[in-house]
Tab-separated table of C-alpha atoms in Angstrom:
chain	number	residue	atom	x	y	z
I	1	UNK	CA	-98.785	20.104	25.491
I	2	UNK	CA	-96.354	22.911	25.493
I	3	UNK	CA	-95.186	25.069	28.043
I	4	UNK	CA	-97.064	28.241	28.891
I	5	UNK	CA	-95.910	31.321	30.687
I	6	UNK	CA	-97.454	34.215	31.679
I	7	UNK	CA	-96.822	37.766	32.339
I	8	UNK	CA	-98.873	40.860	33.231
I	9	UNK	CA	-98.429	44.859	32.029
I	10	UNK	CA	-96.128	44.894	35.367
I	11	UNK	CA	-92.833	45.502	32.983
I	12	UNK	CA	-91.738	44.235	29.882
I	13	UNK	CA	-89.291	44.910	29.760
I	14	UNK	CA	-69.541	35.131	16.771
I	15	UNK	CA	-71.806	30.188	14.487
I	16	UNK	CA	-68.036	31.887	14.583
I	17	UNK	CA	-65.159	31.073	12.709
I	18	UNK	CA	-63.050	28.236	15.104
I	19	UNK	CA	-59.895	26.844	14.027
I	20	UNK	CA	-61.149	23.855	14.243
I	21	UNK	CA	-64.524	24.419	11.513
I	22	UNK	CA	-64.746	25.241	8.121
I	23	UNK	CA	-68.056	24.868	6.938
I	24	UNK	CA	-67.179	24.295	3.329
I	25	UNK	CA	-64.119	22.356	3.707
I	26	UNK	CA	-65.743	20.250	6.063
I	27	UNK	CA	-68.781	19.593	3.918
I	28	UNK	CA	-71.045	21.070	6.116
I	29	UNK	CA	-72.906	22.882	3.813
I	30	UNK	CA	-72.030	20.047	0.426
I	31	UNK	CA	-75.396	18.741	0.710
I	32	UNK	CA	-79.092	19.368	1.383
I	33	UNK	CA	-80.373	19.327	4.916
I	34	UNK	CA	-82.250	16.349	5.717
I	35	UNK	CA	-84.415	15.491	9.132
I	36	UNK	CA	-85.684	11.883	9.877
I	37	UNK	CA	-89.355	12.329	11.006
I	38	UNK	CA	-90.865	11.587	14.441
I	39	UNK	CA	-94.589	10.029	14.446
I	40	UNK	CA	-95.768	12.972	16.909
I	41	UNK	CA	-98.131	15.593	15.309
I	42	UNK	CA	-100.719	14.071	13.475
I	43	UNK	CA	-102.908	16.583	12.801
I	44	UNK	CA	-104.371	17.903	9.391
I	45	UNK	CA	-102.300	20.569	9.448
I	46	UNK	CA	-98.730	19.248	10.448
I	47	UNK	CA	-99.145	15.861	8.066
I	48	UNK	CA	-99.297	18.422	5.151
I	49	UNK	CA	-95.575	18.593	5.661
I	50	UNK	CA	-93.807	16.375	3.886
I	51	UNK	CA	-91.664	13.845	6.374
I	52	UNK	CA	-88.310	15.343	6.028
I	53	UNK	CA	-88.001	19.160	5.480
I	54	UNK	CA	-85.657	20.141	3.521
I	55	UNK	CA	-83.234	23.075	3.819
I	56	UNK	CA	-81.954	24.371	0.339
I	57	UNK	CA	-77.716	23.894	-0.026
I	58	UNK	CA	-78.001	27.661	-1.124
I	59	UNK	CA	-79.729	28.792	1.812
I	60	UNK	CA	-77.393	26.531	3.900
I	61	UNK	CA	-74.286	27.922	2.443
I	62	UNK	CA	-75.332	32.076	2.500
I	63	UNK	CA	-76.607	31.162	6.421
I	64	UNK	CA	-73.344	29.110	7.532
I	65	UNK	CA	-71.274	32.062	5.463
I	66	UNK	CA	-72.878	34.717	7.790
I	67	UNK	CA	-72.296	32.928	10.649
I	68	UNK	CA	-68.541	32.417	9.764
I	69	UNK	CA	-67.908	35.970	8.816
I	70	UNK	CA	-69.701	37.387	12.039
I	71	UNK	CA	-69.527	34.793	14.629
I	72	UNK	CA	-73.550	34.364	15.481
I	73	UNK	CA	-73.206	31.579	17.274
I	74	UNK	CA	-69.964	29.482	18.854
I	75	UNK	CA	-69.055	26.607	21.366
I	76	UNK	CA	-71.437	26.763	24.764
I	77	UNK	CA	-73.547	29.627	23.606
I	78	UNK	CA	-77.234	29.464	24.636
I	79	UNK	CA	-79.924	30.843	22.234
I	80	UNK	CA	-83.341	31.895	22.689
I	81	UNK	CA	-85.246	31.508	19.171
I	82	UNK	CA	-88.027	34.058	18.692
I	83	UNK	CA	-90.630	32.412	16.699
I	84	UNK	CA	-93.685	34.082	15.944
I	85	UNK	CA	-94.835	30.502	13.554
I	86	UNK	CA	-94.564	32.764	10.532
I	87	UNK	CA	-92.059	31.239	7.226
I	88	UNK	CA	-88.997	33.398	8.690
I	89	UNK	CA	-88.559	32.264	12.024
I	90	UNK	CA	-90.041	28.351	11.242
I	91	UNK	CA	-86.984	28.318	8.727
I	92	UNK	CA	-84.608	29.630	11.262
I	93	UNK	CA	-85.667	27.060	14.083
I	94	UNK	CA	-85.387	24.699	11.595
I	95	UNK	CA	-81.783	25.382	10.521
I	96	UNK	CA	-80.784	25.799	14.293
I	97	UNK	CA	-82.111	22.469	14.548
I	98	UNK	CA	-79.758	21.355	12.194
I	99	UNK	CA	-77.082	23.013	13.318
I	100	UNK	CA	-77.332	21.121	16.537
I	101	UNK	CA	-77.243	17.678	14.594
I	102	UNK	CA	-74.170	18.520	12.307
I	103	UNK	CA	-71.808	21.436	13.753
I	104	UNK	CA	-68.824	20.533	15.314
I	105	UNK	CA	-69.548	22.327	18.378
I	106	UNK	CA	-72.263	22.336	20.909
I	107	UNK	CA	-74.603	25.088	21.699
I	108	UNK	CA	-78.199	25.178	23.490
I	109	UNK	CA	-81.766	26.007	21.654
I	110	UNK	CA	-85.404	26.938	22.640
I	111	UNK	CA	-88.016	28.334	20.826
I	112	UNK	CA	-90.016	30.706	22.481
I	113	UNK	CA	-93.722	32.640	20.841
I	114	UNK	CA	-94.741	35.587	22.729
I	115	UNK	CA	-98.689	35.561	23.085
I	116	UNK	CA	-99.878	39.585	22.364
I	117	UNK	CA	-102.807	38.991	25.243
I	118	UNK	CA	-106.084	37.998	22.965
I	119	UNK	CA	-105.091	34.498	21.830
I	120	UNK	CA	-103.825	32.705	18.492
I	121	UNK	CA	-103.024	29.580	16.635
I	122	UNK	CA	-99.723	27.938	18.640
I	123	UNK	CA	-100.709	24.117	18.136
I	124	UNK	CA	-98.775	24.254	15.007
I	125	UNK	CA	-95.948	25.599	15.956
I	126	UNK	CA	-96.022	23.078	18.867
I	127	UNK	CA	-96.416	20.192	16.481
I	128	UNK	CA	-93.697	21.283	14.302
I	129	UNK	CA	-90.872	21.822	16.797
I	130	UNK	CA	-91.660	18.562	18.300
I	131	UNK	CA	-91.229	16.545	15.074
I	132	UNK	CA	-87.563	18.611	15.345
I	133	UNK	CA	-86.988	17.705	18.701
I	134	UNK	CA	-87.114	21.764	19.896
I	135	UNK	CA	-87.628	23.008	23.086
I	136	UNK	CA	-90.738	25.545	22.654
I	137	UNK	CA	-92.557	27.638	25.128
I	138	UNK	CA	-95.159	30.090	24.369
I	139	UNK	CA	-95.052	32.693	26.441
I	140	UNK	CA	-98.348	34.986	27.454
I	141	UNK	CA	-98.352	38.462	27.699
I	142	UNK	CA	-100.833	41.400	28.108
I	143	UNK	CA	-98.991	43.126	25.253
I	144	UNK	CA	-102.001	44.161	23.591
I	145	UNK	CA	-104.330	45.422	26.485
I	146	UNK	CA	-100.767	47.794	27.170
I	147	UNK	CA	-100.863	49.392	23.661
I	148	UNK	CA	-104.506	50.351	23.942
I	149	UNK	CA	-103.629	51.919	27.448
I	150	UNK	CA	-100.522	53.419	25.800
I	151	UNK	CA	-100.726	54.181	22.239
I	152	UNK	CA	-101.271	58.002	21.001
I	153	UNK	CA	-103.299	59.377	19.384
I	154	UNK	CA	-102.409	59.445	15.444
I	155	UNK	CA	-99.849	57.042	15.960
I	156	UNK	CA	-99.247	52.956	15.312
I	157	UNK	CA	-98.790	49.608	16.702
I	158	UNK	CA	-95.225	48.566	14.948
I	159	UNK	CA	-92.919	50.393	16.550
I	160	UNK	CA	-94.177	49.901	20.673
I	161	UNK	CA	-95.214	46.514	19.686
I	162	UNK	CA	-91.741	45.832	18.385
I	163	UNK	CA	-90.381	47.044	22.055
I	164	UNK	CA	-92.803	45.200	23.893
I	165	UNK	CA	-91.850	42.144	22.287
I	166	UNK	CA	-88.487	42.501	21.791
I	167	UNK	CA	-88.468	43.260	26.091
I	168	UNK	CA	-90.494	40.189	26.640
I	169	UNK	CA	-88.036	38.064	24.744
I	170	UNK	CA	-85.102	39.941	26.587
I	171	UNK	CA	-86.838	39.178	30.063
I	172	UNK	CA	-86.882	35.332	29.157
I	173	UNK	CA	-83.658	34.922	28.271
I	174	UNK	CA	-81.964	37.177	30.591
I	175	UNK	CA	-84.452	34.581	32.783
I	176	UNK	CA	-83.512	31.435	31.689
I	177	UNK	CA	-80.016	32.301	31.435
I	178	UNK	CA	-79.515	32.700	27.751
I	179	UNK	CA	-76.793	34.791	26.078
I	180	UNK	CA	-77.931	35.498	22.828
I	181	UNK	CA	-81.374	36.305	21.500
I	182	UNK	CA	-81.985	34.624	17.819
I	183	UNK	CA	-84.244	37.099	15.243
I	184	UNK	CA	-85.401	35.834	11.915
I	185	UNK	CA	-85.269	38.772	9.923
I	186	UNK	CA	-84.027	38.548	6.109
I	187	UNK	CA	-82.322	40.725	3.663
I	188	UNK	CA	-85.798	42.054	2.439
I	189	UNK	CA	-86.453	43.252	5.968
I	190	UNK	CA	-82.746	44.828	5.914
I	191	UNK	CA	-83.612	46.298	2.936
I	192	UNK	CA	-87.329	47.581	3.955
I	193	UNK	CA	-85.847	49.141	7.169
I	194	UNK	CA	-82.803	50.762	5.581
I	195	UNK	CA	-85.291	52.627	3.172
I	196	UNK	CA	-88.234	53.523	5.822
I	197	UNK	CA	-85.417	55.123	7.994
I	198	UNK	CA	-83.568	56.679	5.413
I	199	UNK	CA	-87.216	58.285	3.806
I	200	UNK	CA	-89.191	58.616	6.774
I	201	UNK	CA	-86.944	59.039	10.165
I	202	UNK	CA	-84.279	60.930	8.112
I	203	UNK	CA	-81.261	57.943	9.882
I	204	UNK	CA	-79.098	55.773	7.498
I	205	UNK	CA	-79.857	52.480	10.000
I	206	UNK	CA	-80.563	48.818	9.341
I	207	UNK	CA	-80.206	45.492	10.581
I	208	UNK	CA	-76.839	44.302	11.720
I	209	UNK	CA	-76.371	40.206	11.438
I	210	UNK	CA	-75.362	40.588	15.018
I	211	UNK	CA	-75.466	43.561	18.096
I	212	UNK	CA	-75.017	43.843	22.099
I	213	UNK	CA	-78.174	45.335	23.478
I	214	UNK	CA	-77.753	47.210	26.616
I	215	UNK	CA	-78.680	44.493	28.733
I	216	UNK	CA	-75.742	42.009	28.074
I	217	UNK	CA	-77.844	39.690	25.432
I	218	UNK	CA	-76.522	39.739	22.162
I	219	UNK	CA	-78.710	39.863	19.399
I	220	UNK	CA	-78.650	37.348	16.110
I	221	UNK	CA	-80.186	37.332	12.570
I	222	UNK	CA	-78.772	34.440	10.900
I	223	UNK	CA	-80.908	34.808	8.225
I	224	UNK	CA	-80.081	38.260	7.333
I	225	UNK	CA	-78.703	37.926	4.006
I	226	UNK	CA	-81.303	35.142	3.103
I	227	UNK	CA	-83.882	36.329	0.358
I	228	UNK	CA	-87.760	36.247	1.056
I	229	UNK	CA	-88.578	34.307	-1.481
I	230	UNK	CA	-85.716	32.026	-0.656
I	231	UNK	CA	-88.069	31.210	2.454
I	232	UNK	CA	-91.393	31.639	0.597
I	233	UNK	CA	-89.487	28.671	-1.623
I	234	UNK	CA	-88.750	26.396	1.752
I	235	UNK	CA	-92.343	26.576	2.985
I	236	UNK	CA	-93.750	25.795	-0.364
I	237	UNK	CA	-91.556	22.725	-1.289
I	238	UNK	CA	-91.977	21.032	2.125
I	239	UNK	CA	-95.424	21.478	2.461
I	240	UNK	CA	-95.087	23.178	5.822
I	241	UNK	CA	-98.733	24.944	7.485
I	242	UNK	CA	-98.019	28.376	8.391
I	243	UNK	CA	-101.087	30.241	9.991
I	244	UNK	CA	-102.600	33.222	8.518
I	245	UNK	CA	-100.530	36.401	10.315
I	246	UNK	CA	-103.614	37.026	12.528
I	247	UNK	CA	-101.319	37.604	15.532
I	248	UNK	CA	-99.999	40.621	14.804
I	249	UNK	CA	-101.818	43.819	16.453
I	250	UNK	CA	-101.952	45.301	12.930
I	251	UNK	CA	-104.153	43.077	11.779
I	252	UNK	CA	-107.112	43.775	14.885
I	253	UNK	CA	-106.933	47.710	13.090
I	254	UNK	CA	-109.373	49.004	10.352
I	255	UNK	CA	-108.219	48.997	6.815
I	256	UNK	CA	-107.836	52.810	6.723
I	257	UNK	CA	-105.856	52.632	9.860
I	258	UNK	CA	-103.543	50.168	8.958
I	259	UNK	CA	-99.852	51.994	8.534
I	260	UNK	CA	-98.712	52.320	4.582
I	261	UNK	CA	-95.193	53.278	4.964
I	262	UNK	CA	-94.049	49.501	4.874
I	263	UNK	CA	-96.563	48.907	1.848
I	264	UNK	CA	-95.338	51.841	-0.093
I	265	UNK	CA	-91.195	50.816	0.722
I	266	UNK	CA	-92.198	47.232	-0.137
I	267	UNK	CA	-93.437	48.453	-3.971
I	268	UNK	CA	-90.368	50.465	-4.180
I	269	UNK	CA	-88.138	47.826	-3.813
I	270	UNK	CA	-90.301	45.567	-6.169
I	271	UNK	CA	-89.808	48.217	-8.479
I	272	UNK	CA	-86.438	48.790	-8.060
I	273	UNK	CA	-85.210	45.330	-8.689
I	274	UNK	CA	-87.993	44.842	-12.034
I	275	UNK	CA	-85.581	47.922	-13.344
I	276	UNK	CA	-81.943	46.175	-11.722
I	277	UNK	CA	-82.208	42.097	-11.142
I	278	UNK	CA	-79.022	42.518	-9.471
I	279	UNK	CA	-80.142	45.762	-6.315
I	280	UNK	CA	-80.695	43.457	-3.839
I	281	UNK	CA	-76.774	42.216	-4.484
I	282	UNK	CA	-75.656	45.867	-4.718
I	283	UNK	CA	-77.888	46.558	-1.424
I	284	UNK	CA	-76.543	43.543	0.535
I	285	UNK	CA	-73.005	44.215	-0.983
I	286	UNK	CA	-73.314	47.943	0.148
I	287	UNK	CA	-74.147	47.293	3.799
I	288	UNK	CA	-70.704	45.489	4.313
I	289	UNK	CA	-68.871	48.435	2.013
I	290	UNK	CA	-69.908	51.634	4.272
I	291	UNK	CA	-68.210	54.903	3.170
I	292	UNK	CA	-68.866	56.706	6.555
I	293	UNK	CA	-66.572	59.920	5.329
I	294	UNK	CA	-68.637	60.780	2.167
I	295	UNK	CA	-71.893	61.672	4.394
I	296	UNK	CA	-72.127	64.971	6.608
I	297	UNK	CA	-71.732	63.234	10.465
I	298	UNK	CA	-68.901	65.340	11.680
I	299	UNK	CA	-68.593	61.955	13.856
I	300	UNK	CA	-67.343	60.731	10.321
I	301	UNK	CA	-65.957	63.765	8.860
I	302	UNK	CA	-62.150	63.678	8.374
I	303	UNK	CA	-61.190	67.009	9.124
């Protein structure tokens, strides 16, 4: 079985670019990612997936490209893998995976699931990062019985659940002795958060591909200029179970309690690239072209 951790409401707290690799050149990226299967995991769900996932050469080659440009992950680093089981971070464990097999450096892996407090479907997960070879631990927390004691009045989940979990994944790896934290958000989640905070919290702010938090840790999204239904694509063609997103606190809410500000960005941008196929290349194009001087920050201002 896998490794299980728990913790109370006490307190929760550059792949770069070496002289010696050049992901193209080297022919890292020339081919389709192919895993030989292990005969662990045999289970309804897990023998659904089909015996060697495959990772796209385009996702491979926007992925290693981010990695180059911003140096995500180098010789000796150790990374902590957040995986909740959903498409987004089973795609990232899986490309870390084969990173390990093919890049001309060595770093360290785990997986690690942070249990909310009222239970879930892990086995899965398990099954999957053993046919990998991953290390995984799911780690249980009381997250949920804190944001009843805790939440306001009028307010939601997503924000302090974001904290909470982000601080239990900090204490692990600051724990085991990891230095950087691995998050499998996507350009669609750049994108979603970019608009919320611009139309709702009034702040141009996104997702960087890579940040120090105040801690030390420093914090990865490999996957950040990888489109949604790039992933939606990678589950589908290698048959791969992904539970229903019961986990997430959201989901234990009413319907008419449930927050719509995500919803209502999510339509935008539907909307927004039915009228332009090519926004989401403007958007991703714009977060790397910032014209700080054109806004009204008088941190900016040249005067």
């Amino acid at each position: 079985m896998y490794n299980a951790t728990h913790i109370t409401n006490a307190k929760i707290q550059k792949w770069s670019v070496d002289s010696s690799f050049r992901a193209e050149s080297q022919g890292y990226f020339v081919e389709s990612a192919d895993f030989s299967a292990d005969s662990s995991g045999d289970s309804k769900k897990s023998s659904k997936m089909k015996e060697t996932p495959k990772i796209s050469k385009k996702i491979l080659s926007v992925v290693g490209k981010t990695n180059a440009q911003y140096g995500l992950i180098k010789e000796g680093d150790k990374v902590l893998l957040g995986l909740s089981g959903g498409k987004d971070s089973i795609l990232l464990a899986t490309i870390l995976a084969y990173m390990q097999r093919h890049a001309p450096f060595k770093f360290e892996f785990k997986a690690l699931t942070v249990d909310y407090g009222r239970g879930g479907e892990y086995e899965y997960i398990f099954e999957y990062c053993q046919k990998l070879g991953i290390p995984y631990e799911l780690y249980r927390t009381d997250i949920y019985e804190i944001l009843e004691q805790n939440k306001r009045e009028g307010t939601i989940y997503c924000s302090f659940c974001s904290r909470m979990r982000r601080g239990a994944l900090y204490s692990k790896a600051l724990e085991y002795g990891y230095n950087k934290l691995a998050l499998a958000h996507h350009l669609d989640d750049a994108a979603e958060s970019f608009f919320m905070n611009l139309t709702y919290n009034g702040a141009m702010r996104s997702m960087p591909p890579i940040y120090r938090a105040e801690n030390g840790l420093e914090v990865i999204r490999p996957l950040i200029f990888v489109r949604e239904r790039q992933i939606i694509d990678f589950i589908a063609s290698n048959g791969i179970y992904i539970a229903p997103d019961c986990n997430c606190p959201i989901n234990w809410l009413d319907s008419d309690k449930k927050p719509y500000a995500r919803e209502a960005t999510k339509q935008f941008l539907k909307n927004m690239e039915s009228e332009n196929p090519n926004f989401f290349k403007s958007l991703k194009n714009a977060f790397s072209n910032i014209h700080a001087g054109s806004f009204c920050d008088t941190n900016y201002l040249n005067i």
